[in-house]
């Protein structure tokens, strides 16, 4: 194909984005469809049950709108040689009859308008990564599979509520007849890839690592599920026969999309991956000593390790965080990852005075505090060297904890000011990273909040390492590079914040005040 394009998609919790690059890796086009334009409730969180779900029909509607937008913009679909994609991790779609989507689909009409939801899906809501409703199933599977450490050794993680396996088990237990009708459980990433292919395709190894069912201990040979875990999760016959290596071609674009939008029949689809691995691809991958901190809806921390070594796991506090297989390397390479649920939404609630310590009053202002003002008002010296705040507006993943009405400040007295609370929420994130991350020499910072100079300095001081602010990452751009079969060239700018060792010492002292994982 002359002058081919490579297309990357990213389905996050809030939007669907497309980015394309050309043969030289230069970005040619990008557009995004916010889910709020399609639905008044893209994510439903039930505070009682701690369930978090989205609608798979919403994902299809978003795909229709995105492709429509691209067509309106004159996007050259016929130049696309390959498509890859990224999705929020762990979430799963329960399919009763996938083929029904395409049986009578006319290219004259949108796909979402032609779908019979009752025929296609066995559950019309799908659990997403914010779900924290499966603690009972986590306890059950850890008990049946030899305990948290064994599960972490075999699959990369102890049992976590949002992981796909326990979500499957919960549905098998609570809705047996609907579950019996399920032909296939697909991760959201594989579901999106399947839509484009017009047939069901497998998960890649990175996405499989977010299920608690992938055998990550098998460093050689073909990727495989861990049969014992699959049985305990009641997922037999519900999964693709095996996951595939990252970037593997899993199919070609379905005739429906060729006819409706003008894609070439030769355009291939590569296995979709998770948003965190895809943002690594946009960043040129990681080297030993890099600590990638991404500050977004979820805050995530990633670094490379040789193996799923137990020495890498925190021995004193037990097994925290995750190991997942990188989709980017041809030889099996693993990434350690920490994930925090209380990211940008929690920081915003503090900034807007909606989630402050009991007794702290918000700034009285005519208009909301902007991020620039927020940055200035927290940009002072370490305001409370003997104090930490614990900010769990939402159920937290690390440490595993329920949401709280107010942030907890230790010690609570004297009452803290609005400015101090704003600083404490940033310090809390930096301290939780210090507590659990290891083997790093420099911090690579991405995500929306990486623009904050105050946050950069807090991270440099707390982590005692230089902070390099990378371009705000884009999982869609990473997916476009993956479509091309490579990672973006690695470009690390000069550090934008340097550590101050005496301040680091003060912070290090505070770790003991942080809540510990209770197992
Ligand atoms: C990763 C995780 C989140 C989601 C956000 O384990 O749960 O980072 O991928 O989309």
Short mmCIF file of C-alpha atoms and ligand atoms in Angstrom, two decimals, residues 13 88-90 129 162 275-276 298 300 337 339, ligand 1:
data_model
loop_
_atom_site.label_atom_id
_atom_site.label_comp_id
_atom_site.label_asym_id
_atom_site.label_seq_id
_atom_site.Cartn_x
_atom_site.Cartn_y
_atom_site.Cartn_z
CA UNK A 13 -13.87 5.01 30.85
CA UNK A 88 -9.53 0.38 30.00
CA UNK A 89 -8.23 -2.83 31.52
CA UNK A 90 -10.05 -5.73 33.23
CA UNK A 129 -12.02 -1.44 36.36
CA UNK A 162 -11.79 -5.56 39.37
CA UNK A 275 -4.41 1.46 28.15
CA UNK A 276 -1.39 1.20 30.44
CA UNK A 298 -6.52 6.17 37.74
CA UNK A 300 -0.63 4.12 37.69
CA UNK A 337 2.29 -2.00 37.99
CA UNK A 339 -2.83 1.14 40.37
C1 LIG B 1 -5.19 -0.91 35.57
C2 LIG B 1 -6.47 -0.26 35.87
C3 LIG B 1 -6.73 1.11 35.33
C4 LIG B 1 -7.54 1.05 34.07
C5 LIG B 1 -7.96 2.46 33.69
O1 LIG B 1 -5.03 -2.09 36.29
O2 LIG B 1 -7.33 -0.80 36.52
O3 LIG B 1 -5.53 1.81 35.12
O4 LIG B 1 -6.83 0.41 33.06
O5 LIG B 1 -8.49 2.54 32.43
#
